[in-house]
Amino acid sequence: MDNTLAPDAGISPEAGRPRGGSETSQALEPTSPVALFSRDEPLAMDSGLTLAPFQVAYQTAGTLNADRSNAVLICHALTGDQHFAHRHPVTGKGGWWETLVGPGKPIDTDRYFVVCSNVIGSCMGSTGPASVNPVTGCAYGLDFPVVTIRDMVRAQAMLLDRLGIPDLFLCIGGSMGGMQVLQWASLFPERVFAAMPIATGARHSAQNIAFHEVGRQAIMADPAWAGGRYLEAGTRPAKGLGVARMGAHITYLSEPALHRKFGRRFQDRSAPTFSFDADFQIESYLRHQGLTFVERFDANAYLYLTRAMDYFDLAEDHGGVLANAFRGSKSTRFCVMSFTSDWLFPSADSRAIVHALNAVAAPVAFVEIESDKGHDAFLLDEPAMFSAARGFIEAAARARGL
């Protein structure tokens, strides 16, 4: 049944920054539906501060059924956004998860109503450090409250309330998105029928925090960062953000994948130039990754979202015992998925989640996918992942009566 959502005074068809933002900040906000939350609807944050007013940008696909029981929430990763199966308005590329989501695909948009929101603290339409601070009329910059994964999930819950979605058939995401899935299952277990955290962990490791700190320092060392006030200064820390992206991108890949794709091959030459030009293909590739990234992402948002991942530790939030985080999740079905070549979130991280779920007798399946593509495998064409996802989702749909 086509149960189109009724118009809501707090939902806008376009994501526009409040008037007064700079052209630089507006260029980072493509058109997208948004939910607007007024000063009377504050977001309570872990820092002890509240955010109001604020907005959450989102995209949807499919149709909500009559009893509103077929909703799927996709949670995006660190540098992802709400355009999971839509052409990206900045890059022109297809949706970042259109391999998994669409008609006839494991997340079948002919059967399910799919929602994905840009997380709070990001820069693609949801309120973040590049948004205008209503108190000053300038971009928040570092005055924006520090964000946590739990804050992101609270904002998503407010969005779903606005959309009239009482609970989720499925909550799914990879990497930072997987962290959000785990937080959803812990914070709102009664609202999650099935959960699928992929290539993630219940906490960020010391090594991962270290990689993030290198990226943040690269951004802050760029003179154009201007103490976080670059939008007001009319500058942009593109070099620092580009280097941060280059370093992070290495962690998303594996040595076999890098060797297969690039090896030690030269870029458009047959011998070294004996200079510091991009002699090797891998150097050229990383520089390209850095250059294209700065066109679609805000530097301060990168600082905030990496910090949110660093702070994530479900066990610490529950007396140091991870199982305690899931004591209310016994009715949620879980499928935890990892990849053998993912050294950013190795399979041991996923097994720790599974053991915690087993400890509270929550229904859980664990799937370790044999792949040499590294952490980014969850975004790529991985038939074994698609098969496992389809099997889990189909079984959950039967149990849900969909």
XYZ file of N, CA and C in Angstrom, residues 163-368:
618
model
N 8.924 11.572 11.293
C 8.408 10.879 10.109
C 7.283 9.900 10.446
N 6.960 9.776 11.730
C 5.878 8.876 12.122
C 6.263 7.417 12.069
N 7.534 7.109 12.334
C 8.016 5.726 12.308
C 8.290 5.291 13.750
N 7.440 4.463 14.327
C 7.592 4.102 15.750
C 8.776 3.196 16.020
N 9.045 2.260 15.085
C 10.180 1.362 15.286
C 10.733 0.929 13.934
N 11.858 0.243 13.976
C 12.581 -0.133 12.761
C 12.505 -1.636 12.532
N 12.218 -2.009 11.302
C 12.370 -3.405 10.933
C 13.856 -3.776 10.960
N 14.684 -2.886 10.420
C 16.117 -3.172 10.338
C 16.908 -1.897 10.531
N 17.986 -1.991 11.298
C 18.976 -0.922 11.428
C 20.298 -1.508 10.954
N 20.928 -0.874 9.974
C 22.108 -1.454 9.341
C 23.117 -0.365 9.020
N 24.399 -0.696 9.139
C 25.445 0.253 8.787
C 26.816 -0.358 8.983
N 27.807 0.230 8.323
C 29.177 -0.247 8.430
C 30.099 0.800 9.005
N 31.150 0.353 9.699
C 32.170 1.233 10.264
C 31.534 2.167 11.301
N 31.642 3.491 11.134
C 30.954 4.383 12.066
C 29.454 4.145 12.027
N 28.935 3.733 10.877
C 27.522 3.375 10.781
C 27.196 2.167 11.643
N 28.130 1.205 11.718
C 27.936 0.054 12.580
C 27.918 0.432 14.049
N 28.737 1.432 14.401
C 28.702 1.937 15.774
C 27.316 2.482 16.101
N 26.734 3.193 15.153
C 25.390 3.723 15.373
C 24.373 2.595 15.523
N 24.521 1.535 14.741
C 23.614 0.390 14.858
C 23.690 -0.202 16.261
N 24.907 -0.390 16.770
C 25.077 -0.933 18.123
C 24.481 0.007 19.157
N 24.666 1.309 18.961
C 24.114 2.277 19.900
C 22.598 2.268 19.854
N 22.019 2.130 18.669
C 20.568 2.015 18.537
C 20.051 0.814 19.336
N 20.707 -0.335 19.150
C 20.248 -1.560 19.814
C 20.368 -1.447 21.331
N 21.344 -0.681 21.799
C 21.538 -0.508 23.225
C 20.627 0.561 23.814
N 20.481 1.675 23.090
C 19.739 2.814 23.618
C 18.236 2.688 23.410
N 17.842 2.141 22.254
C 16.415 2.001 21.928
C 16.096 0.568 21.503
N 16.357 -0.416 22.348
C 16.169 -1.808 21.926
C 14.738 -2.124 21.508
N 13.778 -1.453 22.132
C 12.377 -1.711 21.805
C 12.001 -1.193 20.421
N 12.859 -0.396 19.816
C 12.568 0.170 18.503
C 13.314 -0.531 17.369
N 14.091 -1.566 17.681
C 14.912 -2.237 16.658
C 14.553 -3.715 16.602
N 13.916 -4.138 15.514
C 13.562 -5.544 15.349
C 14.775 -6.368 14.934
N 15.572 -5.828 14.006
C 16.763 -6.526 13.517
C 17.895 -5.517 13.364
N 19.101 -5.961 13.682
C 20.260 -5.075 13.632
C 21.398 -5.768 12.897
N 22.053 -5.008 12.027
C 23.156 -5.578 11.251
C 24.357 -4.636 11.265
N 25.206 -4.755 12.294
C 26.435 -3.964 12.330
C 27.531 -4.653 11.515
N 28.165 -3.911 10.626
C 29.133 -4.475 9.687
C 30.479 -3.769 9.847
N 31.556 -4.554 9.863
C 32.923 -4.012 9.867
C 33.076 -2.914 10.908
N 32.760 -3.247 12.141
C 32.764 -2.234 13.190
C 33.232 -2.849 14.507
N 33.170 -2.047 15.568
C 33.541 -2.517 16.884
C 32.716 -1.810 17.937
N 32.733 -2.361 19.147
C 31.990 -1.751 20.247
C 32.786 -0.626 20.900
N 34.023 -0.447 20.463
C 34.821 0.690 20.905
C 35.908 0.942 19.869
N 36.448 2.154 19.889
C 37.540 2.488 18.989
C 38.854 2.101 19.647
N 39.726 1.458 18.905
C 40.996 1.003 19.455
C 41.987 2.161 19.577
N 43.039 1.953 20.359
C 44.091 2.963 20.504
C 44.735 3.264 19.152
N 44.919 2.225 18.324
C 45.515 2.435 16.998
C 44.625 3.311 16.135
N 43.326 3.071 16.167
C 42.402 3.869 15.366
C 42.355 5.315 15.852
N 42.372 5.502 17.163
C 42.422 6.861 17.700
C 43.694 7.561 17.230
N 44.801 6.824 17.203
C 46.074 7.402 16.766
C 46.000 7.857 15.313
N 45.435 7.038 14.451
C 45.294 7.433 13.039
C 44.431 8.690 12.918
N 43.364 8.750 13.674
C 42.498 9.926 13.621
C 43.230 11.175 14.102
N 44.033 11.027 15.141
C 44.750 12.193 15.656
C 45.738 12.729 14.629
N 46.397 11.850 13.887
C 47.292 12.308 12.822
C 46.516 13.139 11.805
N 45.336 12.673 11.430
C 44.507 13.417 10.483
C 44.076 14.759 11.037
N 43.659 14.782 12.297
C 43.237 16.055 12.893
C 44.395 17.043 12.976
N 45.567 16.553 13.333
C 46.720 17.440 13.420
C 47.109 17.982 12.052
N 46.939 17.172 10.995
C 47.221 17.659 9.647
C 46.313 18.827 9.295
N 45.041 18.718 9.670
C 44.083 19.798 9.396
C 44.444 21.048 10.193
N 44.695 20.864 11.482
C 44.938 22.012 12.345
C 46.295 22.666 12.091
N 47.218 21.924 11.461
C 48.522 22.495 11.122
C 48.469 23.320 9.841
N 47.396 23.197 9.085
C 47.236 23.990 7.861
C 46.958 25.440 8.258
N 47.813 26.397 7.843
C 47.580 27.805 8.214
C 46.192 28.298 7.826
N 45.632 27.718 6.763
C 44.311 28.153 6.300
C 43.201 27.704 7.242
N 43.500 26.830 8.185
C 42.479 26.401 9.146
C 42.038 27.566 10.028
N 42.938 28.494 10.282
C 42.610 29.741 10.989
C 41.931 29.496 12.334
N 42.447 28.526 13.072
C 41.865 28.248 14.377
C 40.432 27.770 14.315
N 40.047 27.202 13.187
C 38.681 26.721 13.003
C 37.736 27.759 12.447
N 38.222 28.992 12.207
C 37.378 30.093 11.726
C 37.618 30.372 10.243
N 37.938 29.349 9.486
C 38.308 29.548 8.085
C 37.152 30.051 7.226
N 35.929 29.719 7.592
C 34.795 30.215 6.804
C 34.674 31.728 6.924
N 34.887 32.230 8.115
C 34.861 33.678 8.302
C 36.052 34.344 7.629
N 37.192 33.653 7.630
C 38.407 34.212 7.039
C 38.415 34.095 5.525
N 37.461 33.336 4.974
C 37.416 33.155 3.520
C 38.500 32.231 3.008
N 39.007 31.356 3.885
C 40.032 30.389 3.491
C 39.473 28.982 3.605
N 40.316 28.004 3.317
C 39.884 26.618 3.421
C 41.125 25.742 3.609
N 41.191 24.949 4.664
C 42.386 24.121 4.912
C 42.424 22.892 4.020
N 42.429 23.111 2.724
C 42.336 22.004 1.770
C 43.546 21.074 1.840
N 44.740 21.645 2.034
C 45.938 20.799 2.073
C 45.907 19.887 3.291
N 45.565 20.453 4.449
C 45.506 19.634 5.653
C 44.441 18.569 5.578
N 43.258 18.932 5.096
C 42.167 17.968 4.976
C 42.514 16.901 3.951
N 43.175 17.292 2.870
C 43.586 16.327 1.860
C 44.558 15.307 2.413
N 45.526 15.763 3.206
C 46.483 14.845 3.821
C 45.775 13.919 4.806
N 44.825 14.469 5.575
C 44.063 13.644 6.511
C 43.329 12.536 5.763
N 42.737 12.883 4.652
C 42.018 11.895 3.845
C 42.965 10.841 3.279
N 44.129 11.272 2.827
C 45.097 10.322 2.278
C 45.500 9.297 3.332
N 45.816 9.786 4.536
C 46.212 8.864 5.596
C 45.104 7.917 5.980
N 43.898 8.439 6.102
C 42.765 7.594 6.482
C 42.460 6.558 5.408
N 42.571 6.972 4.147
C 42.205 6.063 3.064
C 43.088 4.819 3.051
N 44.345 4.975 3.444
C 45.230 3.818 3.509
C 44.672 2.775 4.476
N 44.073 3.232 5.570
C 43.548 2.303 6.572
C 42.306 1.563 6.082
N 41.664 2.080 5.052
C 40.455 1.436 4.537
C 40.782 0.282 3.589
N 42.038 0.183 3.181
C 42.451 -0.815 2.206
C 43.302 -1.885 2.884
N 43.704 -2.864 2.120
C 44.591 -3.909 2.624
C 45.827 -3.963 1.739
N 46.882 -4.557 2.257
C 48.104 -4.691 1.455
C 47.856 -5.484 0.173
N 47.141 -6.625 0.233
C 46.862 -7.339 -1.029
C 46.084 -6.488 -2.026
N 45.122 -5.712 -1.540
C 44.342 -4.870 -2.454
C 45.221 -3.782 -3.066
N 46.068 -3.172 -2.242
C 46.967 -2.150 -2.759
C 47.945 -2.740 -3.769
N 48.469 -3.908 -3.461
C 49.428 -4.537 -4.372
C 48.767 -4.913 -5.703
N 47.561 -5.473 -5.610
C 46.863 -5.882 -6.826
C 46.535 -4.684 -7.705
N 46.117 -3.594 -7.084
C 45.672 -2.431 -7.849
C 46.830 -1.563 -8.336
N 47.881 -1.443 -7.504
C 48.951 -0.505 -7.837
C 50.354 -1.126 -7.878
N 50.616 -2.049 -6.979
C 51.963 -2.587 -6.889
C 52.973 -1.462 -6.737
N 54.103 -1.595 -7.432
C 55.118 -0.544 -7.457
C 55.186 0.113 -8.832
N 54.064 0.064 -9.533
C 54.043 0.602 -10.892
C 54.154 2.119 -10.890
N 54.859 2.616 -11.905
C 55.009 4.062 -12.052
C 53.767 4.674 -12.685
N 53.573 5.953 -12.450
C 52.437 6.690 -12.986
C 52.880 7.477 -14.213
N 52.445 7.044 -15.390
C 52.721 7.749 -16.653
C 54.211 7.962 -16.893
N 55.023 6.999 -16.493
C 56.454 7.093 -16.748
C 57.049 5.694 -16.605
N 58.218 5.516 -17.103
C 58.835 4.196 -17.083
C 60.021 4.117 -16.123
N 60.392 5.255 -15.545
C 61.526 5.286 -14.644
C 61.310 6.393 -13.620
N 61.999 6.334 -12.479
C 61.838 7.389 -11.484
C 62.351 8.731 -11.978
N 61.744 9.797 -11.485
C 62.143 11.148 -11.901
C 63.219 11.725 -10.990
N 63.538 11.004 -9.915
C 64.484 11.496 -8.909
C 64.054 12.865 -8.388
N 62.753 12.928 -8.091
C 62.143 14.130 -7.521
C 61.086 13.681 -6.533
N 60.314 14.639 -6.017
C 59.222 14.297 -5.106
C 57.871 14.443 -5.781
N 57.866 14.271 -7.113
C 56.622 14.199 -7.857
C 55.964 12.855 -7.539
N 54.734 12.685 -7.985
C 54.028 11.422 -7.751
C 54.514 10.390 -8.759
N 55.674 9.793 -8.487
C 56.236 8.807 -9.402
C 55.394 7.543 -9.477
N 54.886 7.093 -8.324
C 54.179 5.820 -8.270
C 52.665 6.013 -8.410
N 51.996 5.001 -8.961
C 50.545 5.067 -9.135
C 49.831 5.250 -7.799
N 50.349 4.594 -6.752
C 49.694 4.721 -5.458
C 49.778 6.154 -4.947
N 50.865 6.841 -5.208
C 50.991 8.238 -4.805
C 49.965 9.102 -5.540
N 49.861 8.882 -6.828
C 48.903 9.649 -7.635
C 47.475 9.388 -7.171
N 47.184 8.125 -6.861
C 45.844 7.747 -6.389
C 45.507 8.451 -5.082
N 46.440 8.429 -4.130
C 46.174 9.058 -2.840
C 46.009 10.565 -2.981
N 46.806 11.185 -3.817
C 46.661 12.625 -4.023
C 45.301 12.952 -4.630
N 44.867 12.100 -5.546
C 43.536 12.295 -6.149
C 42.454 12.155 -5.081
N 42.594 11.161 -4.197
C 41.620 10.983 -3.122
C 41.540 12.230 -2.253
N 42.684 12.802 -1.931
C 42.710 14.003 -1.111
C 42.074 15.190 -1.798
N 42.383 15.374 -3.084
C 41.859 16.527 -3.824
C 40.351 16.463 -3.986
N 39.822 15.291 -4.307
C 38.378 15.180 -4.521
C 37.607 15.248 -3.207
N 38.211 14.776 -2.130
C 37.521 14.775 -0.845
C 37.240 16.191 -0.356
N 38.197 17.091 -0.530
C 38.025 18.443 0.009
C 36.923 19.201 -0.705
N 36.492 18.718 -1.860
C 35.415 19.392 -2.584
C 34.050 19.078 -2.003
N 33.958 18.031 -1.209
C 32.641 17.622 -0.704
C 32.561 17.560 0.815
N 33.665 17.863 1.516
C 33.621 17.684 2.961
C 34.210 18.892 3.677
N 33.699 19.122 4.874
C 34.142 20.244 5.698
C 35.205 19.780 6.687
N 36.267 20.568 6.810
C 37.396 20.169 7.654
C 37.006 20.043 9.123
N 36.269 21.006 9.648
C 35.869 20.919 11.051
C 34.951 19.720 11.292
N 34.082 19.423 10.329
C 33.226 18.247 10.467
C 34.074 16.989 10.594
N 35.188 16.946 9.866
C 36.079 15.788 9.954
C 36.641 15.666 11.366
N 37.014 16.792 11.968
C 37.495 16.773 13.351
C 36.427 16.215 14.286
N 35.210 16.701 14.135
C 34.132 16.321 15.053
C 33.738 14.849 14.911
N 33.647 14.369 13.683
C 33.184 12.992 13.494
C 34.253 11.985 13.892
N 35.524 12.299 13.630
C 36.567 11.378 14.086
C 36.599 11.334 15.610
N 36.386 12.470 16.254
C 36.353 12.489 17.713
C 35.172 11.677 18.246
N 34.044 11.740 17.565
C 32.883 10.946 17.985
C 33.208 9.459 17.954
N 33.893 9.019 16.913
C 34.289 7.612 16.840
C 35.271 7.268 17.957
N 36.207 8.166 18.231
C 37.198 7.914 19.282
C 36.530 7.723 20.645
N 35.511 8.520 20.921
C 34.840 8.465 22.220
C 33.958 7.225 22.391
N 33.643 6.562 21.283
C 32.692 5.458 21.350
C 33.276 4.278 22.117
N 32.592 3.856 23.172
C 32.984 2.693 23.973
C 31.753 2.213 24.729
N 31.040 1.277 24.134
C 29.780 0.811 24.724
C 29.995 0.166 26.078
N 31.082 -0.584 26.233
C 31.325 -1.242 27.518
C 31.555 -0.214 28.620
N 32.365 0.803 28.322
C 32.660 1.836 29.319
C 31.388 2.525 29.774
N 30.427 2.655 28.861
C 29.156 3.290 29.195
C 28.266 2.412 30.064
N 28.667 1.140 30.234
C 27.830 0.206 30.996
C 28.676 -0.561 32.009
N 29.397 0.194 32.808
C 30.156 -0.421 33.895
C 31.343 -1.245 33.456
N 31.804 -1.034 32.219
C 32.951 -1.778 31.726
C 32.622 -3.165 31.217
N 31.347 -3.531 31.203
C 30.910 -4.864 30.753
C 30.051 -4.700 29.507
N 30.563 -5.150 28.366
C 29.853 -4.952 27.109
C 28.485 -5.625 27.102
N 28.387 -6.787 27.714
C 27.099 -7.499 27.739
C 26.004 -6.644 28.362
N 26.368 -5.811 29.331
C 25.361 -4.972 29.979
C 24.700 -4.005 28.998
N 25.416 -3.650 27.936
C 24.861 -2.721 26.944
C 23.695 -3.344 26.188
N 23.629 -4.673 26.183
C 22.616 -5.358 25.376
C 21.584 -6.109 26.220
N 21.523 -5.829 27.503
C 20.585 -6.576 28.358
C 19.135 -6.310 27.986
N 18.865 -5.157 27.370
C 17.501 -4.884 26.932
C 17.235 -5.277 25.498
N 18.221 -5.920 24.852
C 18.132 -6.188 23.402
C 17.812 -7.631 23.078
N 17.252 -8.382 24.021
C 17.051 -9.812 23.809
C 16.031 -10.130 22.732
N 15.185 -9.162 22.409
C 14.190 -9.408 21.361
C 14.666 -8.915 19.990
N 15.835 -8.313 19.938
C 16.385 -7.841 18.662
C 17.205 -8.952 18.027
N 16.993 -9.173 16.732
C 17.790 -10.150 15.996
C 19.048 -9.461 15.473
N 20.210 -10.079 15.646
C 21.471 -9.486 15.226
C 22.149 -10.347 14.162
N 22.776 -9.672 13.229
C 23.716 -10.315 12.320
C 24.962 -9.439 12.315
N 26.044 -9.945 12.870
C 27.300 -9.215 12.955
C 28.215 -9.719 11.848
N 28.786 -8.792 11.076
C 29.566 -9.179 9.909
C 30.942 -8.515 9.928
N 31.969 -9.293 9.569
C 33.322 -8.757 9.471
C 33.988 -9.294 8.213
N 35.187 -8.771 7.931
C 35.949 -9.170 6.742
C 37.356 -9.569 7.163
N 37.855 -10.638 6.582
C 39.120 -11.216 7.031
C 40.299 -10.267 6.863
N 40.268 -9.367 5.894
C 41.411 -8.477 5.641
C 41.222 -7.088 6.235
N 40.192 -6.906 7.041
C 39.931 -5.605 7.657
C 40.806 -5.473 8.900
N 41.858 -4.673 8.815
C 42.724 -4.493 9.981
C 42.347 -3.242 10.780
N 41.424 -2.445 10.259
C 40.940 -1.286 11.000
C 39.938 -1.734 12.065
N 39.007 -2.623 11.673
C 38.076 -3.264 12.605
C 38.161 -4.775 12.365
N 39.167 -5.419 12.926
C 39.365 -6.855 12.664
C 38.228 -7.700 13.212
N 38.191 -8.927 12.743
C 37.105 -9.834 13.137
C 37.033 -10.033 14.645
N 38.144 -9.882 15.332
C 38.129 -10.022 16.793
C 37.185 -9.009 17.431
N 37.082 -7.813 16.842
C 36.158 -6.800 17.357
C 34.710 -7.278 17.228
N 34.404 -7.892 16.098
C 33.047 -8.402 15.888
C 32.750 -9.579 16.812
N 33.748 -10.440 17.009
C 33.540 -11.579 17.908
C 33.260 -11.111 19.330
N 33.891 -10.024 19.740
C 33.632 -9.496 21.089
C 32.172 -9.066 21.223
N 31.622 -8.496 20.162
C 30.205 -8.114 20.164
C 29.326 -9.355 20.253
N 29.671 -10.366 19.465
C 28.896 -11.608 19.457
C 28.926 -12.270 20.829
N 30.093 -12.305 21.455
C 30.200 -12.912 22.786
C 29.341 -12.165 23.797
N 29.312 -10.841 23.693
C 28.482 -10.054 24.612
C 27.006 -10.342 24.390
N 26.604 -10.485 23.143
C 25.211 -10.798 22.833
C 24.858 -12.207 23.303
N 25.794 -13.136 23.130
C 25.562 -14.499 23.627
C 25.369 -14.504 25.136
N 26.108 -13.640 25.815
C 26.056 -13.598 27.280
C 24.690 -13.201 27.804
N 23.926 -12.458 26.999
C 22.581 -12.058 27.430
C 21.505 -12.821 26.659
N 21.928 -13.878 25.950
C 21.009 -14.752 25.212
C 20.238 -14.014 24.125
N 20.873 -13.015 23.520
C 20.251 -12.328 22.388
C 20.487 -13.147 21.129
N 19.498 -13.236 20.243
C 19.688 -14.006 19.004
C 20.690 -13.327 18.092
N 21.768 -14.021 17.747
C 22.818 -13.406 16.946
C 23.459 -14.419 16.010
N 23.729 -13.958 14.799
C 24.506 -14.723 13.823
C 25.782 -13.945 13.543
N 26.865 -14.648 13.324
C 28.141 -14.011 13.000
C 28.615 -14.517 11.643
N 28.951 -13.592 10.760
C 29.420 -13.943 9.428
C 30.760 -13.255 9.189
N 31.795 -14.059 8.973
C 33.101 -13.515 8.611
C 33.309 -13.766 7.123
